[in-house]
Short mmCIF file of C-alpha atoms in Angstrom, two decimals:
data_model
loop_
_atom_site.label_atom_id
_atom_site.label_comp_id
_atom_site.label_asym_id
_atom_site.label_seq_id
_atom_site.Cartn_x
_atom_site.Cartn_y
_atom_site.Cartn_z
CA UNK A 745 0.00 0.00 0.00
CA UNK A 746 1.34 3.31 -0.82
CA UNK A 747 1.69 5.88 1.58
CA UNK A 748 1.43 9.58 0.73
CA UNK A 749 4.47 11.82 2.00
CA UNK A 750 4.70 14.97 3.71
CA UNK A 751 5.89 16.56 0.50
CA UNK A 752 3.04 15.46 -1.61
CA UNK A 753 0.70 16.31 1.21
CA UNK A 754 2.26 20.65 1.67
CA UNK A 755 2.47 20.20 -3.03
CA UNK A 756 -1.08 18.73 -3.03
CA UNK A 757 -2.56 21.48 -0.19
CA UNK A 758 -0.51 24.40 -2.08
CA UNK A 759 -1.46 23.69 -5.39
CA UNK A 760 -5.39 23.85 -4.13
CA UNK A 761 -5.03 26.97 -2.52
CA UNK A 762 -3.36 28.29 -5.70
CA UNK A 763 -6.26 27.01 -8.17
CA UNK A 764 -8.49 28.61 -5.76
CA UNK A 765 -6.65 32.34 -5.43
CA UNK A 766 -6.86 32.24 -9.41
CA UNK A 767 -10.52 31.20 -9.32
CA UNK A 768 -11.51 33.98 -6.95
CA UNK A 769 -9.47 36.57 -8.75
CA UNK A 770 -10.90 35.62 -12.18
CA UNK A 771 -14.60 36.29 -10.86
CA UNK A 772 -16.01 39.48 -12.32
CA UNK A 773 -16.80 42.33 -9.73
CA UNK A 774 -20.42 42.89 -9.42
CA UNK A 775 -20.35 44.97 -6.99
CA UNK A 776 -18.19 46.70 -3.84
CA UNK A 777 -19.29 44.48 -1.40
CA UNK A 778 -17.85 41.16 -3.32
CA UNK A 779 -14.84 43.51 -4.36
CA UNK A 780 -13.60 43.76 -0.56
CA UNK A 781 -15.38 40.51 0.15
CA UNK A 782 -13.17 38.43 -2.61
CA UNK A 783 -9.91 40.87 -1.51
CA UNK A 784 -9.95 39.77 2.00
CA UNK A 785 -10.79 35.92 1.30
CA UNK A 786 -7.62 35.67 -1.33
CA UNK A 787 -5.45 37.51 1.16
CA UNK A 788 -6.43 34.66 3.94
CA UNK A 789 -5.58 32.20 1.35
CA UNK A 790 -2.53 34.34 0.54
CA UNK A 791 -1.23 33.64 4.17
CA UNK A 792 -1.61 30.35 4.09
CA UNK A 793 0.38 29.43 1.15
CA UNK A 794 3.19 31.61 3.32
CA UNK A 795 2.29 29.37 6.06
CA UNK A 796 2.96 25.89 4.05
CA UNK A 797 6.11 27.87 2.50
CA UNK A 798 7.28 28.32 6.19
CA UNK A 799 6.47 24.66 7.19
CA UNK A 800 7.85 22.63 4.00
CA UNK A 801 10.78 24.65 4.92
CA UNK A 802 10.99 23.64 8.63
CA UNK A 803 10.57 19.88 7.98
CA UNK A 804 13.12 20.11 5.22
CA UNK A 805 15.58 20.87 8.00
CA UNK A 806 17.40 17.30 7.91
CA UNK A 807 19.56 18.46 11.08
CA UNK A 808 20.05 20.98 13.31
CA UNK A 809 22.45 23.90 14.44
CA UNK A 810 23.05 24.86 17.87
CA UNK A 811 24.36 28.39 18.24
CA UNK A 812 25.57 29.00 22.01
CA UNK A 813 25.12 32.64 22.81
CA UNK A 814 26.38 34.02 25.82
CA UNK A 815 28.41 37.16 27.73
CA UNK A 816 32.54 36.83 27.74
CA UNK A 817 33.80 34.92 30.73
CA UNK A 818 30.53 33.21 31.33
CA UNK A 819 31.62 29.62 30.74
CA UNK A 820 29.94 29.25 26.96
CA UNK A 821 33.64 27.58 25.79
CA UNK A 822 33.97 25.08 29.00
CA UNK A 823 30.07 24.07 28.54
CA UNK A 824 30.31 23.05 24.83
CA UNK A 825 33.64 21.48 25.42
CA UNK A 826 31.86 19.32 28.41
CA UNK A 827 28.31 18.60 26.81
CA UNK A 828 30.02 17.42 23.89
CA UNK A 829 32.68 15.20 25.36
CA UNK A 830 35.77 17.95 24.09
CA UNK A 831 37.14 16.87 26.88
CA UNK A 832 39.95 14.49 28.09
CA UNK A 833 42.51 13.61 31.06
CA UNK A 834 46.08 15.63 30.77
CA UNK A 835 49.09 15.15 32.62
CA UNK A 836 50.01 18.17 34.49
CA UNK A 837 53.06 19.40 37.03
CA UNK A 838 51.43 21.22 39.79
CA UNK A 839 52.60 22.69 43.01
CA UNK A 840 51.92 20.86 46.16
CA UNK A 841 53.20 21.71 49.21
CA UNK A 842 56.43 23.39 47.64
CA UNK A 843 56.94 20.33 45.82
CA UNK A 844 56.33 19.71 41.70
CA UNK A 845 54.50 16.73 41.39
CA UNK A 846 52.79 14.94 38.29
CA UNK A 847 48.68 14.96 38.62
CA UNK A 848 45.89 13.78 36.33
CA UNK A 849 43.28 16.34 35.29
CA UNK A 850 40.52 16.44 33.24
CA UNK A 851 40.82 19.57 30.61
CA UNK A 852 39.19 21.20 27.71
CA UNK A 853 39.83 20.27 24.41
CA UNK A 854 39.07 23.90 23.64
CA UNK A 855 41.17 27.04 24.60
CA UNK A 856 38.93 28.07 27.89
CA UNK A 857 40.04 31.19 30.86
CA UNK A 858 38.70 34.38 32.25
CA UNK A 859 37.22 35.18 29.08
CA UNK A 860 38.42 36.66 25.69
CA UNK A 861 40.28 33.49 25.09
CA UNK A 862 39.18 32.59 21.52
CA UNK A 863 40.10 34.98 18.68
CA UNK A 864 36.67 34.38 16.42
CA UNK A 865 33.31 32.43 16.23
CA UNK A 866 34.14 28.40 16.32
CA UNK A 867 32.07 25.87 14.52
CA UNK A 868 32.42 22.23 15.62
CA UNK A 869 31.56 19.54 13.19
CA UNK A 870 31.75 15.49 13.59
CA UNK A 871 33.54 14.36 10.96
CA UNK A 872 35.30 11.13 9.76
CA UNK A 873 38.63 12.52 10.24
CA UNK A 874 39.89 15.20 12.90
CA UNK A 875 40.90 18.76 11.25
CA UNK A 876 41.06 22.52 11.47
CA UNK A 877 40.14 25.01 9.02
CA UNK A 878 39.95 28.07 9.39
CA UNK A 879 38.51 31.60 7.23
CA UNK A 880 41.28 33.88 6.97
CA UNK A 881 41.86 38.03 7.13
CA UNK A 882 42.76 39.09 3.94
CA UNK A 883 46.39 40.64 3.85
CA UNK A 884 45.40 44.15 3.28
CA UNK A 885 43.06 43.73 6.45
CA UNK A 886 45.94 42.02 8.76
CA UNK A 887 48.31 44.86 7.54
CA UNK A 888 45.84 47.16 8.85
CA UNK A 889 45.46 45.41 12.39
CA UNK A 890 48.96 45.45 12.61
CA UNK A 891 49.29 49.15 12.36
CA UNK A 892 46.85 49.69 14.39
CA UNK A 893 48.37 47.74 17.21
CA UNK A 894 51.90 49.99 16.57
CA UNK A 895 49.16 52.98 16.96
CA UNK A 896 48.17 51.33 20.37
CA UNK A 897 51.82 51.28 21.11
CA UNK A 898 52.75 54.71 20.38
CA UNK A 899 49.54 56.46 22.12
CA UNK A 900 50.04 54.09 25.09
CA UNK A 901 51.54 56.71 27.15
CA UNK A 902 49.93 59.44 25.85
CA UNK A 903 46.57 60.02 27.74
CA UNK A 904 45.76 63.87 26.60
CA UNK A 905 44.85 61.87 22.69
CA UNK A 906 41.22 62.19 22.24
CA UNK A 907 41.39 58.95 20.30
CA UNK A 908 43.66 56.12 20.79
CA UNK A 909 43.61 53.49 18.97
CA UNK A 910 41.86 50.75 21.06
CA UNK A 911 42.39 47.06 19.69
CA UNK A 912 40.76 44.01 21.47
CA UNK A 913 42.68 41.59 23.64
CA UNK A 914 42.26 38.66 21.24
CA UNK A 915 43.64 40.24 18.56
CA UNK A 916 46.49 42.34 20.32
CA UNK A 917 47.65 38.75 21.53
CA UNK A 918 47.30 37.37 17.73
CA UNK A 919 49.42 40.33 16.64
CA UNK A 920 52.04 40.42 18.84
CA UNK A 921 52.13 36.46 18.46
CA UNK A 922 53.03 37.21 14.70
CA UNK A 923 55.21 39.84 14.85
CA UNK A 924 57.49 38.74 17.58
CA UNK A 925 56.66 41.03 19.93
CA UNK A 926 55.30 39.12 22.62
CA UNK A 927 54.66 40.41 26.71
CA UNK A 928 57.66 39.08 29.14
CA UNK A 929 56.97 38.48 32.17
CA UNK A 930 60.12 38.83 35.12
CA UNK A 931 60.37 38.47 38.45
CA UNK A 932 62.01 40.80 40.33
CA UNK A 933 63.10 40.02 44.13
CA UNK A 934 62.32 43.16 46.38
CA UNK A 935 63.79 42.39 49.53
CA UNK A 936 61.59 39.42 51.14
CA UNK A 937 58.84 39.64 48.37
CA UNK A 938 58.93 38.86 44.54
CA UNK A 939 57.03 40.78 41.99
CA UNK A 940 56.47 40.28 38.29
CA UNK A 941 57.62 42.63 35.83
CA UNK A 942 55.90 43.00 32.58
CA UNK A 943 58.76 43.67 29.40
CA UNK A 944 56.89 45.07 26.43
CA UNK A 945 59.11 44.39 23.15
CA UNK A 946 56.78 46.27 20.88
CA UNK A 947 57.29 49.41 23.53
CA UNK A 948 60.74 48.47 23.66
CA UNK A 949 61.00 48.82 19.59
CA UNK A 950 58.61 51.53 19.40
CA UNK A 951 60.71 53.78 21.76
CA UNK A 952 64.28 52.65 19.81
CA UNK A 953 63.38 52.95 16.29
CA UNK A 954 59.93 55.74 15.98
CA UNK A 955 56.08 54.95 14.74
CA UNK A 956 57.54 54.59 10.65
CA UNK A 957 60.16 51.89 11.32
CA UNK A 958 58.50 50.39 14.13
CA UNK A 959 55.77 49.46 11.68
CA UNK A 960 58.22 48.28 9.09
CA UNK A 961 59.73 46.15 11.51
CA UNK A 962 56.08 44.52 12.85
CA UNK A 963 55.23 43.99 9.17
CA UNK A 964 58.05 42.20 8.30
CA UNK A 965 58.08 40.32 10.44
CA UNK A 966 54.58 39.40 9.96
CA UNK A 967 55.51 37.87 6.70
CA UNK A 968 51.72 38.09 5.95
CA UNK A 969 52.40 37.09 2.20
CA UNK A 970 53.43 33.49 3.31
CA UNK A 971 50.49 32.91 5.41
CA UNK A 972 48.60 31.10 2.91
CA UNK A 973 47.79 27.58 4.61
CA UNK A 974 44.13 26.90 5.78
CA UNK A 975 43.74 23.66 6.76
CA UNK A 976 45.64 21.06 8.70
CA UNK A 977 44.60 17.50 9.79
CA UNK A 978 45.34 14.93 12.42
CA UNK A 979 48.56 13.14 11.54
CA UNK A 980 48.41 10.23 13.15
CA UNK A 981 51.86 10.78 15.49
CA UNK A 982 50.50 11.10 18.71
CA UNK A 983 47.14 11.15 21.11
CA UNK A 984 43.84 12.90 19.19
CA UNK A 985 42.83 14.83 21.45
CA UNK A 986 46.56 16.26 22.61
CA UNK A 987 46.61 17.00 19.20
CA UNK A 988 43.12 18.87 18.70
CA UNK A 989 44.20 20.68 22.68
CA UNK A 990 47.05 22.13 21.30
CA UNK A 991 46.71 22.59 16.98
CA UNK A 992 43.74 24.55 18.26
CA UNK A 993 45.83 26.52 20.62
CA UNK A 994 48.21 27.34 18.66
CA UNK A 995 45.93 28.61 15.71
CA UNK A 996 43.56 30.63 17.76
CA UNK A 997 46.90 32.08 19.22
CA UNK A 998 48.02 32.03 15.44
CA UNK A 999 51.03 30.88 16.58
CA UNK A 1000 51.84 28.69 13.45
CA UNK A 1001 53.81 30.87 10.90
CA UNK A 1002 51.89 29.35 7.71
CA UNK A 1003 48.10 30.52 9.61
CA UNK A 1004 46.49 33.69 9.24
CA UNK A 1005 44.51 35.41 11.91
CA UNK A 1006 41.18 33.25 11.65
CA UNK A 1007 37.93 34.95 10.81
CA UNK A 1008 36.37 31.71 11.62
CA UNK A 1009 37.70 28.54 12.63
CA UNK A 1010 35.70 25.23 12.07
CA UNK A 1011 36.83 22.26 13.76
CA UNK A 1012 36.13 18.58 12.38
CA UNK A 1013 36.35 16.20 15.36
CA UNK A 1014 36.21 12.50 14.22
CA UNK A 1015 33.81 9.64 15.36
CA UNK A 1016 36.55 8.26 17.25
CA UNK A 1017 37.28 11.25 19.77
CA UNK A 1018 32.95 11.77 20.09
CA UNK A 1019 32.72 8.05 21.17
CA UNK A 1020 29.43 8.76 23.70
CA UNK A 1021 28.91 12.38 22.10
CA UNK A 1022 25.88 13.78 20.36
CA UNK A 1023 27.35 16.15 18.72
CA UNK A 1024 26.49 13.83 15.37
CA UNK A 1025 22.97 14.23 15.88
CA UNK A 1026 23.12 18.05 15.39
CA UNK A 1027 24.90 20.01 11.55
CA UNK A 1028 27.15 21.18 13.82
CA UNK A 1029 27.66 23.32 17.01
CA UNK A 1030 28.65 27.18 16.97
CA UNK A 1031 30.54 28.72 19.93
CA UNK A 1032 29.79 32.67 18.77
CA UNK A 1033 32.50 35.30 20.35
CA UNK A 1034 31.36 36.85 23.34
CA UNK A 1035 28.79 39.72 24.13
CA UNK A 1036 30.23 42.70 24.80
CA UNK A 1037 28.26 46.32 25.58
CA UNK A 1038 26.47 45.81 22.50
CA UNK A 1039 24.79 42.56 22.17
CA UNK A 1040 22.90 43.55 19.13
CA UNK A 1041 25.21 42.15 16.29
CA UNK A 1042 24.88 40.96 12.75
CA UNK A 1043 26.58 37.74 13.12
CA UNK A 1044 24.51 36.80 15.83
CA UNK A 1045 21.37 38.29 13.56
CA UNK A 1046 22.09 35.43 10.92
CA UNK A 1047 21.87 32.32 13.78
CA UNK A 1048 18.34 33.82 15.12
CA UNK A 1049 16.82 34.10 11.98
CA UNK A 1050 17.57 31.22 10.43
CA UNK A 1051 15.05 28.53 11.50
CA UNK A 1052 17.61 25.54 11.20
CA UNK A 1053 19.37 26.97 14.01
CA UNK A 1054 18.55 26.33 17.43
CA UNK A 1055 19.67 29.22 20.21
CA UNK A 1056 21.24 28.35 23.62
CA UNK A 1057 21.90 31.80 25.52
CA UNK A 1058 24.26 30.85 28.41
CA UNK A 1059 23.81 32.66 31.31
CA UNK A 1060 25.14 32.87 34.12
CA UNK A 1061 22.97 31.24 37.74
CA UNK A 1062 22.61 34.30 40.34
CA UNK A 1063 21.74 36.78 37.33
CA UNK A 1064 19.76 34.68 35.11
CA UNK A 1065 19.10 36.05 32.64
CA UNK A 1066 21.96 38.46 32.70
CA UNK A 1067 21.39 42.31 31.37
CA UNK A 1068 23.06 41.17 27.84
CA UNK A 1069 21.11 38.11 27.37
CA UNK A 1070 17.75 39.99 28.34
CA UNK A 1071 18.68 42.67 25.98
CA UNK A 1072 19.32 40.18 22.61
CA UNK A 1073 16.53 37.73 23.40
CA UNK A 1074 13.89 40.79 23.95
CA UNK A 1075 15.36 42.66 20.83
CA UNK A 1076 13.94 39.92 18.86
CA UNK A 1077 11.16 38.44 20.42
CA UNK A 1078 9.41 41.82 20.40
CA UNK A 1079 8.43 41.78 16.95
CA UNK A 1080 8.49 38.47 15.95
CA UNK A 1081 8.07 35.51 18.78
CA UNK A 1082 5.88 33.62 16.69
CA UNK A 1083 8.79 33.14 14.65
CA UNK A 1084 11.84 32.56 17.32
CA UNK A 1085 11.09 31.68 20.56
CA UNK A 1086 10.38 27.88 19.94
CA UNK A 1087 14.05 27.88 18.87
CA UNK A 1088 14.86 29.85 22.12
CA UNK A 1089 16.51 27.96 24.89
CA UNK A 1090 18.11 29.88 28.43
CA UNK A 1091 20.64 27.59 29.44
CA UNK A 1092 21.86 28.57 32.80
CA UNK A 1093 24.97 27.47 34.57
CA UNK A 1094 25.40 27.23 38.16
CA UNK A 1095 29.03 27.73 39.66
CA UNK A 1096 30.02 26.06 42.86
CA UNK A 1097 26.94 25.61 45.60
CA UNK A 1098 25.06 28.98 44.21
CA UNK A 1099 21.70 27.03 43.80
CA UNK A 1100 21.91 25.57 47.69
CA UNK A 1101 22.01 29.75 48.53
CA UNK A 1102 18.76 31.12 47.15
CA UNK A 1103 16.46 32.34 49.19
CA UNK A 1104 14.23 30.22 51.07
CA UNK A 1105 15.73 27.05 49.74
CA UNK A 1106 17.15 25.74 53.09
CA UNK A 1107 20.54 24.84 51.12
CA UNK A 1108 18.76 22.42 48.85
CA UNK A 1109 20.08 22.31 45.13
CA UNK A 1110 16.74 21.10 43.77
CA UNK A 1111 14.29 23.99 45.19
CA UNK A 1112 17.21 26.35 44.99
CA UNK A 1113 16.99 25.84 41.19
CA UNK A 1114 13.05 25.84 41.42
CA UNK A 1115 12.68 29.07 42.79
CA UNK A 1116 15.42 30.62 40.28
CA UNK A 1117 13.21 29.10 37.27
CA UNK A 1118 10.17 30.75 38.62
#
């Protein structure tokens, strides 16, 4: 017996409501009551073929995105890396007692801190074999960071400039990273304590050789030209997910010599290293940079519109949902909810015992994380 499908069904229902938009607009107006009669009925009809439009595209979706949206520093990196199994057990030296000692700990496969840690918007495929990709600047636009950093440099010091050239932290790292003019750190003894001095070598240059040749210098040694390679894969030579840990630190550092600063990264994790992951299920999982003072963004824009992608805005436990997160989710729900907010999702993260202290929970984790929901 055959069965009919959902696509015959939304062609079958679309191409009746077309024969009968054409068969009310062919009727002859008699009069100005079947005039605005006839108008209104085809515009009803009108919306519904939108309607099926809307729905044939929603069922088309064969799998989904997840975009995780969230504040810097508010754990977005550490929860992907842990819901998706990006994670795996590292030998460390630590400090115990005064003594080094080798420990076991469990770490991110992703570069995770304090926040501003990853240079661009990462999108995590599975894939049958591990790799990283990236989407580069363009050399005309890295030549341009560059001399803005040497700006940053030279107005450092210089307070009474109305505008100084203000780069972010990701990208004053990346620079510095590829023209050799990375922060020292030294330790000074001063008397009984120790401090650590910070040695600037772009400060160092600026101050010896002027704004002109300093920039000459950074660009060189940039060697943006050769920065041409894109891609690099898993070779085999040692443990996968070392080598994701570090190949990924090292390009979001852009600390290899053949990378350019990544617009994008995507990273292809293999069956293998997702063994007990989901992360197959979904088309792949987006960790967008960080909200800043202005959560309102284009590249976010493109992930809330599109109705293959599902939203998770992480937010932090005692403020959820934090100011940013309340400002982007009622941006776009004001308008059009109808059309978003089933693809919403506030996924809140709890740090330490902050649940067992709300109000009137009488240190219970459960009702603590009752009366936050509420």
């Amino acid at each position: 017996m055959l069965t009919t499908t959902w696509q015959e069904e939304i062609a079958s229902l679309k191409q009746n409501l077309s024969k009968e938009i054409n068969k009310i607009s062919g009727h002859s107006e008699i009069n100005i009551r079947n005039h605005v009669s006839n108008h209104i009925c085809i515009n009803n009809l009108k919306s519904k073929l939108e309607r099926l439009d809307e729905i044939e595209k929603i069922l088309s979706i064969d799998k989904y995105k997840i975009a995780f949206i969230g504040t810097i520093g508010q754990g977005k990196t550490t929860a992907i890396c842990h819901i998706f199994n990006l994670i795996s057990d590292f030998n460390v030296s630590k400090t115990i007692a005064n003594k080094s000692r080798n420990v076991t700990e469990t770490k991110e496969l992703l570069s995770t801190g304090a926040g501003k840690t990853t240079i661009c918007e990462v999108i995590i495929k599975a894939a049958e074999k591990t790799s990283i990709e990236i989407e580069p600047y363009a050399v005309d636009e890295m030549e341009n960071l560059i001399f803005e950093f040497c700006e940053s440099i030279a107005n450092k010091d210089n307070p009474n400039l109305a505008q100084n050239t203000i780069i972010s932290k990701e990208i004053e790292r990346a620079i510095r990273n590829i023209t050799e003019m990375k922060l020292r750190f030294k330790t000074i003894s001063d008397g009984d304590k120790k401090k650590t001095e910070i040695i600037d070598q772009g400060k160092e240059e600026f101050d010896k050789l002027g704004l002109d040749e300093f920039k000459k210098l950074a660009l060189n040694n940039a060697k943006l030209e050769s920065r041409t390679t894109n891609k690099i894969e898993f070779d085999n030579q040692k443990n996968e997910q070392e080598w994701i840990k570090n190949t990924f630190a090292a390009i979001n550092n852009v600390e290899l010599k053949e990378f350019a600063i990544p617009r994008k990264i995507h990273l292809y994790v293999s069956y293998d290293v997702l063994s007990g992951s989901n992360l197959s299920q979904f088309d792949s999982v987006v960790d967008t940079k960080g909200l800043d003072e202005n959560p309102i963004r284009k590249d976010l824009h493109k992930y809330i519109e599109n109705q293959d992608t599902i939203c998770l805005f992480v937010t932090p436990f005692k403020d959820a949902p934090e100011a940013n997160i309340r400002k982007l989710i009622g941006y776009h729900l004001t308008s059009k909810s109808k059309d978003f907010h089933h693809r919403f999702v506030t996924l809140v993260l709890p740090h330490k015992n902050e649940p067992e202290r709300v109000h009137e929970c009488d240190g219970d984790r459960d009702t603590g994380i009752q009366i936050r929901k509420e």
